Short mmCIF file of C-alpha atoms and ligand atoms in Angstrom, two decimals:
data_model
loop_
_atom_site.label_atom_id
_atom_site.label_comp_id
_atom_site.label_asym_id
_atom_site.label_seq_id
_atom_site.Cartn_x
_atom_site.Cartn_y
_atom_site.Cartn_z
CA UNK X 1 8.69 -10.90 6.68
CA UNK X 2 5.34 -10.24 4.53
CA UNK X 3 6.13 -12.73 1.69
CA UNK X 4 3.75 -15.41 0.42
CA UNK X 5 5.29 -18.54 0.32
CA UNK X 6 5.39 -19.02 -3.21
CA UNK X 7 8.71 -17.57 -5.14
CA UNK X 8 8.17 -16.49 -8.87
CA UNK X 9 10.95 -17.98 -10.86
CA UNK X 10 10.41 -17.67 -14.49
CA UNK X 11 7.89 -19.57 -15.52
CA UNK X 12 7.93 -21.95 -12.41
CA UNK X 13 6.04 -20.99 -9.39
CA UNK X 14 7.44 -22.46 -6.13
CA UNK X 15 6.20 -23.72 -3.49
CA UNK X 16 8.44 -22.69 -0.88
CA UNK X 17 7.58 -25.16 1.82
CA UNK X 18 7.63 -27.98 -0.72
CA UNK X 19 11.02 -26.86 -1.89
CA UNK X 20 12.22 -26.85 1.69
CA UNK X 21 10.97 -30.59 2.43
CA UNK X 22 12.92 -31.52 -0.79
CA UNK X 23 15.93 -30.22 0.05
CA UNK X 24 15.67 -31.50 3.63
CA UNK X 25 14.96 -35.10 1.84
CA UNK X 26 18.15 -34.88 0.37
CA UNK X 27 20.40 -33.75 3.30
CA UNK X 28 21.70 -35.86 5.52
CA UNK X 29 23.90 -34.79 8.46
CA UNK X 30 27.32 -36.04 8.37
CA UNK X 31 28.78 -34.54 11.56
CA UNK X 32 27.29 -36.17 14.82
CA UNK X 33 27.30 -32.35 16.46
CA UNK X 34 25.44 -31.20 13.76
CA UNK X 35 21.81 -31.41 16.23
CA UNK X 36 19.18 -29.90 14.35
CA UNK X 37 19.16 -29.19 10.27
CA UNK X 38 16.56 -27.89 8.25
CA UNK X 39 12.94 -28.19 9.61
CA UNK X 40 12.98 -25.34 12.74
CA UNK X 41 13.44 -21.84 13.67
CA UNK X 42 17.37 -22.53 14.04
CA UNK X 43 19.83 -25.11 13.92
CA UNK X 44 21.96 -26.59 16.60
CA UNK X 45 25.12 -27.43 16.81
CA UNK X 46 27.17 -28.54 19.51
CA UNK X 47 30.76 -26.91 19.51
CA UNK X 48 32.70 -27.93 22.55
CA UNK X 49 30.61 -27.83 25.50
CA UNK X 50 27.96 -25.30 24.17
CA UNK X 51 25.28 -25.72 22.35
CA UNK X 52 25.17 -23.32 19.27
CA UNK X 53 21.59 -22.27 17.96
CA UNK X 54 21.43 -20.54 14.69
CA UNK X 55 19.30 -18.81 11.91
CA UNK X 56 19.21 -16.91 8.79
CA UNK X 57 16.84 -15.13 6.66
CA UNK X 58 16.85 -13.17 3.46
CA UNK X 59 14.72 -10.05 2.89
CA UNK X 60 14.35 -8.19 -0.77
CA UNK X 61 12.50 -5.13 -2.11
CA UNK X 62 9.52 -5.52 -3.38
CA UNK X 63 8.71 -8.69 -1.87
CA UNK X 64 9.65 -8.70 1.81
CA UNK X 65 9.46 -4.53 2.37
CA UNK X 66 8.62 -1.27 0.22
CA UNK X 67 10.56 1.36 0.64
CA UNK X 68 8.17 4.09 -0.24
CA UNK X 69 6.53 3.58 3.33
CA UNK X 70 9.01 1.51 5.22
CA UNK X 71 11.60 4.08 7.19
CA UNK X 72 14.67 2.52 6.84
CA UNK X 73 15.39 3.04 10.29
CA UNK X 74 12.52 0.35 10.88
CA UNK X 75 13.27 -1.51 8.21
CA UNK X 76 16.90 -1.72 10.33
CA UNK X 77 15.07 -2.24 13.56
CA UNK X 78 12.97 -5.14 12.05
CA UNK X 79 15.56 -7.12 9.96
CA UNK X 80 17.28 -7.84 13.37
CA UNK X 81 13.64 -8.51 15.14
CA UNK X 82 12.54 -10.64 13.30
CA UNK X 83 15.58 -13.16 13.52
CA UNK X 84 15.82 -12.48 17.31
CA UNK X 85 12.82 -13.83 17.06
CA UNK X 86 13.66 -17.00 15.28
CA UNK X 87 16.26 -17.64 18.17
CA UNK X 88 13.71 -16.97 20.80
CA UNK X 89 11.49 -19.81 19.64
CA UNK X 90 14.08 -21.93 20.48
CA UNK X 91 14.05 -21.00 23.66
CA UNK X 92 17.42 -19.40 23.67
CA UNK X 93 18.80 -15.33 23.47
CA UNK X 94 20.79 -14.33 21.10
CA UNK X 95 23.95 -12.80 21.33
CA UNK X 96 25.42 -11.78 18.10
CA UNK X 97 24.71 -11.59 14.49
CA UNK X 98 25.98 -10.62 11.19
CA UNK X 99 24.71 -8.53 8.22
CA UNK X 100 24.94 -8.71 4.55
CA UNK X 101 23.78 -5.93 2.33
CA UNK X 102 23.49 -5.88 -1.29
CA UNK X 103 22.99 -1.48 -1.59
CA UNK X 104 20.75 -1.19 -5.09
CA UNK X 105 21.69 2.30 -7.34
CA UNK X 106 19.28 4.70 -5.62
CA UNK X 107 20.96 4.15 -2.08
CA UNK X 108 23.39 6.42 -0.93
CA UNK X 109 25.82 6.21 1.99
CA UNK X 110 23.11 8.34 4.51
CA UNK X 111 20.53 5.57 3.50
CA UNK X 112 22.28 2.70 4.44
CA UNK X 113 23.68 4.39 7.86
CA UNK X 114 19.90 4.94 8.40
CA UNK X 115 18.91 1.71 7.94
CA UNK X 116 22.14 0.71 10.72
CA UNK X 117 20.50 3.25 13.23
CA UNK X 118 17.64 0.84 13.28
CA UNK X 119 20.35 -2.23 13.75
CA UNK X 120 22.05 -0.48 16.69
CA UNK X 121 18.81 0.49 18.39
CA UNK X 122 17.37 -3.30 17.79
CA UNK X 123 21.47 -4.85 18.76
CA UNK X 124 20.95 -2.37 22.20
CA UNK X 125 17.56 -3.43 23.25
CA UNK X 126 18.29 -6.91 22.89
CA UNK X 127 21.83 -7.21 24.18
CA UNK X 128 23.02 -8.08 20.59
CA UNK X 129 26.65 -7.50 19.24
CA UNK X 130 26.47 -7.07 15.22
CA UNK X 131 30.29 -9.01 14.34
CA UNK X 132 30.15 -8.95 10.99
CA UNK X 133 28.67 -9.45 7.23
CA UNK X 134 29.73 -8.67 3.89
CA UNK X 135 28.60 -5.69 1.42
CA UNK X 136 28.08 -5.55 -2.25
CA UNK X 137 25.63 -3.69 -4.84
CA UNK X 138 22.87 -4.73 -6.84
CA UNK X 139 21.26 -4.14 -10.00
CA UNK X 140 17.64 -4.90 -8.66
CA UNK X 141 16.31 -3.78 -5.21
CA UNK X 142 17.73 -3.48 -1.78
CA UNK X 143 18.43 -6.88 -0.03
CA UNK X 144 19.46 -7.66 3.77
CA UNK X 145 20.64 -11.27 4.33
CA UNK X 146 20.85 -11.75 8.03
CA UNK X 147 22.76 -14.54 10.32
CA UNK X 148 22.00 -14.44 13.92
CA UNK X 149 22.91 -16.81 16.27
CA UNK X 150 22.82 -17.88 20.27
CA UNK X 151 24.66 -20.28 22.44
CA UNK X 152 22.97 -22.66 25.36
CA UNK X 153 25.21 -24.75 27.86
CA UNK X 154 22.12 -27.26 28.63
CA UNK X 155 21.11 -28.96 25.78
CA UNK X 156 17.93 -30.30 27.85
CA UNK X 157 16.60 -26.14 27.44
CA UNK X 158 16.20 -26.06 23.55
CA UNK X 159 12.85 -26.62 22.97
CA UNK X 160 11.97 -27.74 19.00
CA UNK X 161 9.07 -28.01 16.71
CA UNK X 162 9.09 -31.65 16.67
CA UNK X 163 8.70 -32.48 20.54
CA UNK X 164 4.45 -31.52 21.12
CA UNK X 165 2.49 -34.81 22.44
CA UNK X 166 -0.92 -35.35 22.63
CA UNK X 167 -2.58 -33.70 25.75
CA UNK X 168 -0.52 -31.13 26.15
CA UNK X 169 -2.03 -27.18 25.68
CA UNK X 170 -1.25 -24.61 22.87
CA UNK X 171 -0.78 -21.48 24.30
CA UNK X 172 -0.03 -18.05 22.60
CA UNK X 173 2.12 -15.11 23.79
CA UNK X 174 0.40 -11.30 22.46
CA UNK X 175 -2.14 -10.52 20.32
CA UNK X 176 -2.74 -11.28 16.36
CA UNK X 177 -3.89 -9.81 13.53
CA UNK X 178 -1.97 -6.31 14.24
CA UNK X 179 0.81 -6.39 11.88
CA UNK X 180 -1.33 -7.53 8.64
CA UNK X 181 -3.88 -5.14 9.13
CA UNK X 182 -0.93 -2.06 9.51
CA UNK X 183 0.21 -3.14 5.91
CA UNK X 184 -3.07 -3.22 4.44
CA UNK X 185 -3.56 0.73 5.85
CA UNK X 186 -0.44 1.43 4.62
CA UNK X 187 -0.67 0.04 1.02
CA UNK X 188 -4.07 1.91 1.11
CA UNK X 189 -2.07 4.93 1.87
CA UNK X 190 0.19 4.23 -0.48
CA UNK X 191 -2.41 3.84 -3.46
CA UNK X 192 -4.24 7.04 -2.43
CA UNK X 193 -0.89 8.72 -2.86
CA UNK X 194 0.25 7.17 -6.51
CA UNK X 195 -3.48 8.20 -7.39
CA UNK X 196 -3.24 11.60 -5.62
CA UNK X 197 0.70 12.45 -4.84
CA UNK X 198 -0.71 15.82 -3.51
CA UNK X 199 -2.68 14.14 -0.65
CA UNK X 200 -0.59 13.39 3.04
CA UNK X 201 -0.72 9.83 4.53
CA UNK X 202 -3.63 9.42 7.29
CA UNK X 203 -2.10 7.09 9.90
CA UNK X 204 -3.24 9.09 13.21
CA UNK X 205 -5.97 6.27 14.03
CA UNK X 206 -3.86 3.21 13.55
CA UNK X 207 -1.24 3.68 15.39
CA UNK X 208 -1.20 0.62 17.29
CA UNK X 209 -1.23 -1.59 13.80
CA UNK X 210 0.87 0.58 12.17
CA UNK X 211 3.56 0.02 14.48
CA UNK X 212 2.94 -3.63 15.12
CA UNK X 213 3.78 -3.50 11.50
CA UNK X 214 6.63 -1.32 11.24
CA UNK X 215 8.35 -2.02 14.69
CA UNK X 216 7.44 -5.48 15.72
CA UNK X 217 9.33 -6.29 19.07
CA UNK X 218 10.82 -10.50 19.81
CA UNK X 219 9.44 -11.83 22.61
CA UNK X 220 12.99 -12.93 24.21
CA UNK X 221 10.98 -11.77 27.93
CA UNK X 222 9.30 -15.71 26.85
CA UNK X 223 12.60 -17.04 27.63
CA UNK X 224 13.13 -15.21 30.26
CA UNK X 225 9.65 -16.13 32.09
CA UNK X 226 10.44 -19.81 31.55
CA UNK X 227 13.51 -19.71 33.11
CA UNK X 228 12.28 -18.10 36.45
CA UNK X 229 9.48 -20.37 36.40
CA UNK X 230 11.30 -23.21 35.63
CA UNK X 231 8.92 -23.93 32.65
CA UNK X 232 9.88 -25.73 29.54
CA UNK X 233 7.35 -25.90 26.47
CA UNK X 234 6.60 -29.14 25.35
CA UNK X 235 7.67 -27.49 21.48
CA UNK X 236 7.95 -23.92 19.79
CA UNK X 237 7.61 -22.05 16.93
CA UNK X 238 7.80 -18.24 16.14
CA UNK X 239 4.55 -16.98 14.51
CA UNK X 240 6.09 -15.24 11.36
CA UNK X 241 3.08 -16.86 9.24
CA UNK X 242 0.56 -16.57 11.16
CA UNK X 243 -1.48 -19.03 13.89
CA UNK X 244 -2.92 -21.81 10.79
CA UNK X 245 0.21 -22.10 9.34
CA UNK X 246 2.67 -21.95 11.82
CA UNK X 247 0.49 -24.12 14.55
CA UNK X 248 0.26 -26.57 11.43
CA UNK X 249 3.93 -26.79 11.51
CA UNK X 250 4.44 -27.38 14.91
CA UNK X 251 1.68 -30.41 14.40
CA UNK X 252 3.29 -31.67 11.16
CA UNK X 253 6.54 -31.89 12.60
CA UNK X 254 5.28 -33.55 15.61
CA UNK X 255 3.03 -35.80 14.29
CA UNK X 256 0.28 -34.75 16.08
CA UNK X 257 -3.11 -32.90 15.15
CA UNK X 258 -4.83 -30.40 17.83
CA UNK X 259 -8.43 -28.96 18.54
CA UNK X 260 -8.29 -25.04 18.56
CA UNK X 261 -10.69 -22.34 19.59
CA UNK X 262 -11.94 -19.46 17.74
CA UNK X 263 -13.02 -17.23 20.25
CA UNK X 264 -9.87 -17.91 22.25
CA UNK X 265 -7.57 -16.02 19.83
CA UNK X 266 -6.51 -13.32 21.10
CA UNK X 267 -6.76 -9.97 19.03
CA UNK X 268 -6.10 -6.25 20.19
CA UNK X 269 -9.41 -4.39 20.08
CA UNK X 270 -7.41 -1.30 17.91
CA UNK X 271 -7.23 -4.27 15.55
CA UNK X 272 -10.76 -5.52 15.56
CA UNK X 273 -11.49 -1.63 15.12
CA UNK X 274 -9.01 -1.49 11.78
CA UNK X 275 -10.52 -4.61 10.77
CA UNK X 276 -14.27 -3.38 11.17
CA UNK X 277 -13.49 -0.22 8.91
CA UNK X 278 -11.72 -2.36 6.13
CA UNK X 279 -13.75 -4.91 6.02
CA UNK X 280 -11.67 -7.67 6.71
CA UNK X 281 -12.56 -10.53 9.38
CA UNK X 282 -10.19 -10.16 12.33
CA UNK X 283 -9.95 -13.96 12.88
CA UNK X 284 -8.82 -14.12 9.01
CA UNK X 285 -5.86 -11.60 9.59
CA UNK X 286 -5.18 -13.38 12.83
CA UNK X 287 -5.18 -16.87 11.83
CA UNK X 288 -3.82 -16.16 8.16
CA UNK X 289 -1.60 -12.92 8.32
CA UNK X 290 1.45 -12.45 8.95
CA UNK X 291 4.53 -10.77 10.90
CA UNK X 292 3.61 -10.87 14.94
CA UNK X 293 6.14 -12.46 15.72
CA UNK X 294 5.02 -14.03 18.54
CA UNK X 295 5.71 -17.20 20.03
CA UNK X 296 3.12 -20.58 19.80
CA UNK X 297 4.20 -23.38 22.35
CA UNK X 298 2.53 -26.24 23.54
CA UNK X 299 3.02 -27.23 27.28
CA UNK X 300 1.95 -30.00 29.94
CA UNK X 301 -1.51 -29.34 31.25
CA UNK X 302 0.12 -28.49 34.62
CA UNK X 303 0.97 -24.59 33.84
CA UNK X 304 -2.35 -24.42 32.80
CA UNK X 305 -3.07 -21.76 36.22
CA UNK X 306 0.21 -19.75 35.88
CA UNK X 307 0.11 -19.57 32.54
CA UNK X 308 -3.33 -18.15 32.40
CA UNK X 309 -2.31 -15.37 35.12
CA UNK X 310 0.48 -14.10 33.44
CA UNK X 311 -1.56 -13.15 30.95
CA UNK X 312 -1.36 -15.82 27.85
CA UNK X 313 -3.65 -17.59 25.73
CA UNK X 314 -4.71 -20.72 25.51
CA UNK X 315 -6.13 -21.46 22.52
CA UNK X 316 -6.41 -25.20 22.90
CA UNK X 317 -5.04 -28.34 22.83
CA UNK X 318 -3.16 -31.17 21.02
CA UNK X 319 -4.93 -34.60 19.94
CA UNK X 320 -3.81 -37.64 18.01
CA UNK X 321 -2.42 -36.95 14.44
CA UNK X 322 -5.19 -39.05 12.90
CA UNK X 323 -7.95 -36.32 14.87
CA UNK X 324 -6.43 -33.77 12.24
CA UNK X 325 -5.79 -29.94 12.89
CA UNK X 326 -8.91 -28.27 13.60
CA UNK X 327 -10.40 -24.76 14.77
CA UNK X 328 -14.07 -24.77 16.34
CA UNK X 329 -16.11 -21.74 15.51
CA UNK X 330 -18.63 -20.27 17.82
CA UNK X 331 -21.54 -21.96 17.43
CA UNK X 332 -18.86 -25.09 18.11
CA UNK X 333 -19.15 -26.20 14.15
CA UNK X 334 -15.29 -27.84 14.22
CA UNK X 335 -13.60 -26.81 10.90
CA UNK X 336 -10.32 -28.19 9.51
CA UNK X 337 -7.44 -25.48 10.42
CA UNK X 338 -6.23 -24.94 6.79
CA UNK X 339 -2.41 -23.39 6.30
CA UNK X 340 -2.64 -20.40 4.16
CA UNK X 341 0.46 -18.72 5.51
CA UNK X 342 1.03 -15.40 4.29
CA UNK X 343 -1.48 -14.13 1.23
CA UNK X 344 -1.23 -11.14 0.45
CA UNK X 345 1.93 -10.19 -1.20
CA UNK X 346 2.17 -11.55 -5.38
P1 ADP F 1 11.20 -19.32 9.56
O1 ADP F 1 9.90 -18.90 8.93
O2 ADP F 1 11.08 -19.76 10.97
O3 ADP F 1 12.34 -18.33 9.34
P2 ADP F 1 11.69 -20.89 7.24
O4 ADP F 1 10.33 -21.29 6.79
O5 ADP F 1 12.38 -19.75 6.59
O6 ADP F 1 11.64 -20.67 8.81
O7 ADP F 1 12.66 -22.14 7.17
C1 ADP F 1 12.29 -23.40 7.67
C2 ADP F 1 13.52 -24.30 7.68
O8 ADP F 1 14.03 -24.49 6.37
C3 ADP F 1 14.69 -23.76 8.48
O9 ADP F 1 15.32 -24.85 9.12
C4 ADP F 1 15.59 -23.15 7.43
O10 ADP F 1 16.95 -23.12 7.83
C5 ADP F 1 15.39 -24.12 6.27
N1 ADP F 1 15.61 -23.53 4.93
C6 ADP F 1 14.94 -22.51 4.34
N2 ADP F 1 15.39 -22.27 3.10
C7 ADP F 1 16.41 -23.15 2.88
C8 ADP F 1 17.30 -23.41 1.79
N3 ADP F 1 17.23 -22.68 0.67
N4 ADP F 1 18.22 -24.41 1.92
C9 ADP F 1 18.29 -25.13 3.06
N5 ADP F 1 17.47 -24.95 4.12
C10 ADP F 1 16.55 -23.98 4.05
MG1 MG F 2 10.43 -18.90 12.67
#
């Protein structure tokens, strides 16, 4: 969710994508049915003749949420969402998942069955079965640990990070930018009340980023639409980072670099309006916020037609690894993409 990717930790501040690379450095995978470790949106395992695709994500007050404008209903709804979404980058649905809470002193039992309403409404939608998780207190904040997982019986339908070749078109599902600009009205909102507590929240006019933050939805229709068109992106990713970083990824891990266009980004106009009145570039929020969670894949220029009249993006397409990772403006001035992931939270 809206973390930067740095974690405080005493006097060390940590990178966390560097921390991730050195821990995948040191792991190697014993088990020959262990597929897929560290490095994607899940891992895959092969148990008997299935193929099992995993994830898991951690989410803490104060960093990841704030619970003086996050509903816990939503806050339920999202923790599920946003791992659904995880699963759905690779391509696959998921079918169950698990749920760990650690309750902090100022939660009773109504809050936490609020926060499951939101679970059962996001487990309904998306055909989910909760089967478990564990529950325990802390002395801190609130925090949701969440395991989801999916199964696939053709291996040759799990589409990774690592798998995007030169040629081949990035393509987008949904619009960007939403979900950062809802949090920046809200922790306005928020401000104006610590400085006023008399004063009501105005959210009437941003209703569309306001729930794009609050109620993101997974895009697990994606899979479905490849499957009836019997489509299969070239690679993957879930945009939980936004487009730099998470396209960045997707080229890292393939070795590749890619050309992208500016004024093919897709961004809702309620969000260019939000942006407009705060001051803050809607390419910026698209390219560097955070939480849309929707899909990035790359595919052969062949869909390019159907693609198109279905309604996604393109935004561009890959090159060789040595072309770099680049976004050209408008006035075609080609700029190097840089990652800067999520930004806003300290
Ligand atoms: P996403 O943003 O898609 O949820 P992350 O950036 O959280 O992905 O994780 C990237 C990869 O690193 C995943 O394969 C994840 O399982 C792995 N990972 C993250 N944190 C750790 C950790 N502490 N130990 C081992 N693997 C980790
Ligand atoms: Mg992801």
């Amino acid at each position: 969710m809206n973390e930067k990717k740095t974690t405080t930790n005493k006097n060390n501040i940590i990178n966390e994508f560097s921390l991730i690379s050195q821990i995948k450095q040191q792991t190697n995978l014993i088990h020959k049915n262990n597929i897929k470790g560290i490095g994607d949106d899940a891992a895959v395992s092969k148990i008997g003749d299935e193929y099992l695709v995993v994830s898991k994500d951690m989410l803490t007050e104060g960093i990841h949420f704030d619970l003086t404008y996050t509903p816990l209903k939503h806050l339920g709804y999202k923790s599920v969402v946003s791992n659904i979404s995880d699963i759905a980058a690779m391509n696959v649905k998921p079918k169950s998942i698990l749920i760990s809470l650690a309750i902090s002193a100022k939660m009773n039992k109504d809050h936490v069955m609020e926060f499951y309403k939101g679970v059962f409404l996001a487990c309904k939608n998306y055909n989910i079965d909760l089967i478990g998780g564990d529950t325990t207190s802390s002395l801190t904040g609130f925090t949701i640990s969440v395991t989801i997982f999916g199964s696939e019986k053709d291996k040759n339908k799990i589409v990774y990070r690592d798998t995007a070749k030169e040629g081949d078109l990035i393509f987008v599902t949904g619009d960007f930018g939403g979900a950062y600009l809802g949090l920046q009205i809200l922790e306005r909102e928020k401000n104006i009340f610590l400085n006023h507590p008399e004063s009501q929240p105005v959210l009437d006019n941003y209703d569309y980023v306001v729930e794009r933050q609050l109620k993101p939805e997974a895009r697990t229709d994606i899979v479905d639409f490849f499957k009836k068109h019997k489509i299969k992106p070239t690679s993957m990713i879930d945009v939980s980072d936004g487009i730099s970083s998470d396209l960045m990824h997707i080229c890292s891990s393939s070795r590749v670099g890619c050309d992208i266009y500016i004024s093919k980004i897709p961004v809702h106009t309620e969000t260019i309006k939000v942006a407009q009145e705060l001051n803050i570039n809607e390419m910026t929020s698209a390219l560097n916020g955070g939480e849309d969670y929707e899909l990035l894949f790359t595919v052969n220029p062949k869909h390019l037609n159907l693609l198109l009249e279905k309604g996604f993006s393109s935004l561009g397409a890959i090159r060789k690894e040595e072309d770099g990772c680049n976004i050209i403006l408008e006035n075609q001035e080609k700029k190097s993409l840089i990652s800067m992931g999520w930004q806003n939270k300290i």
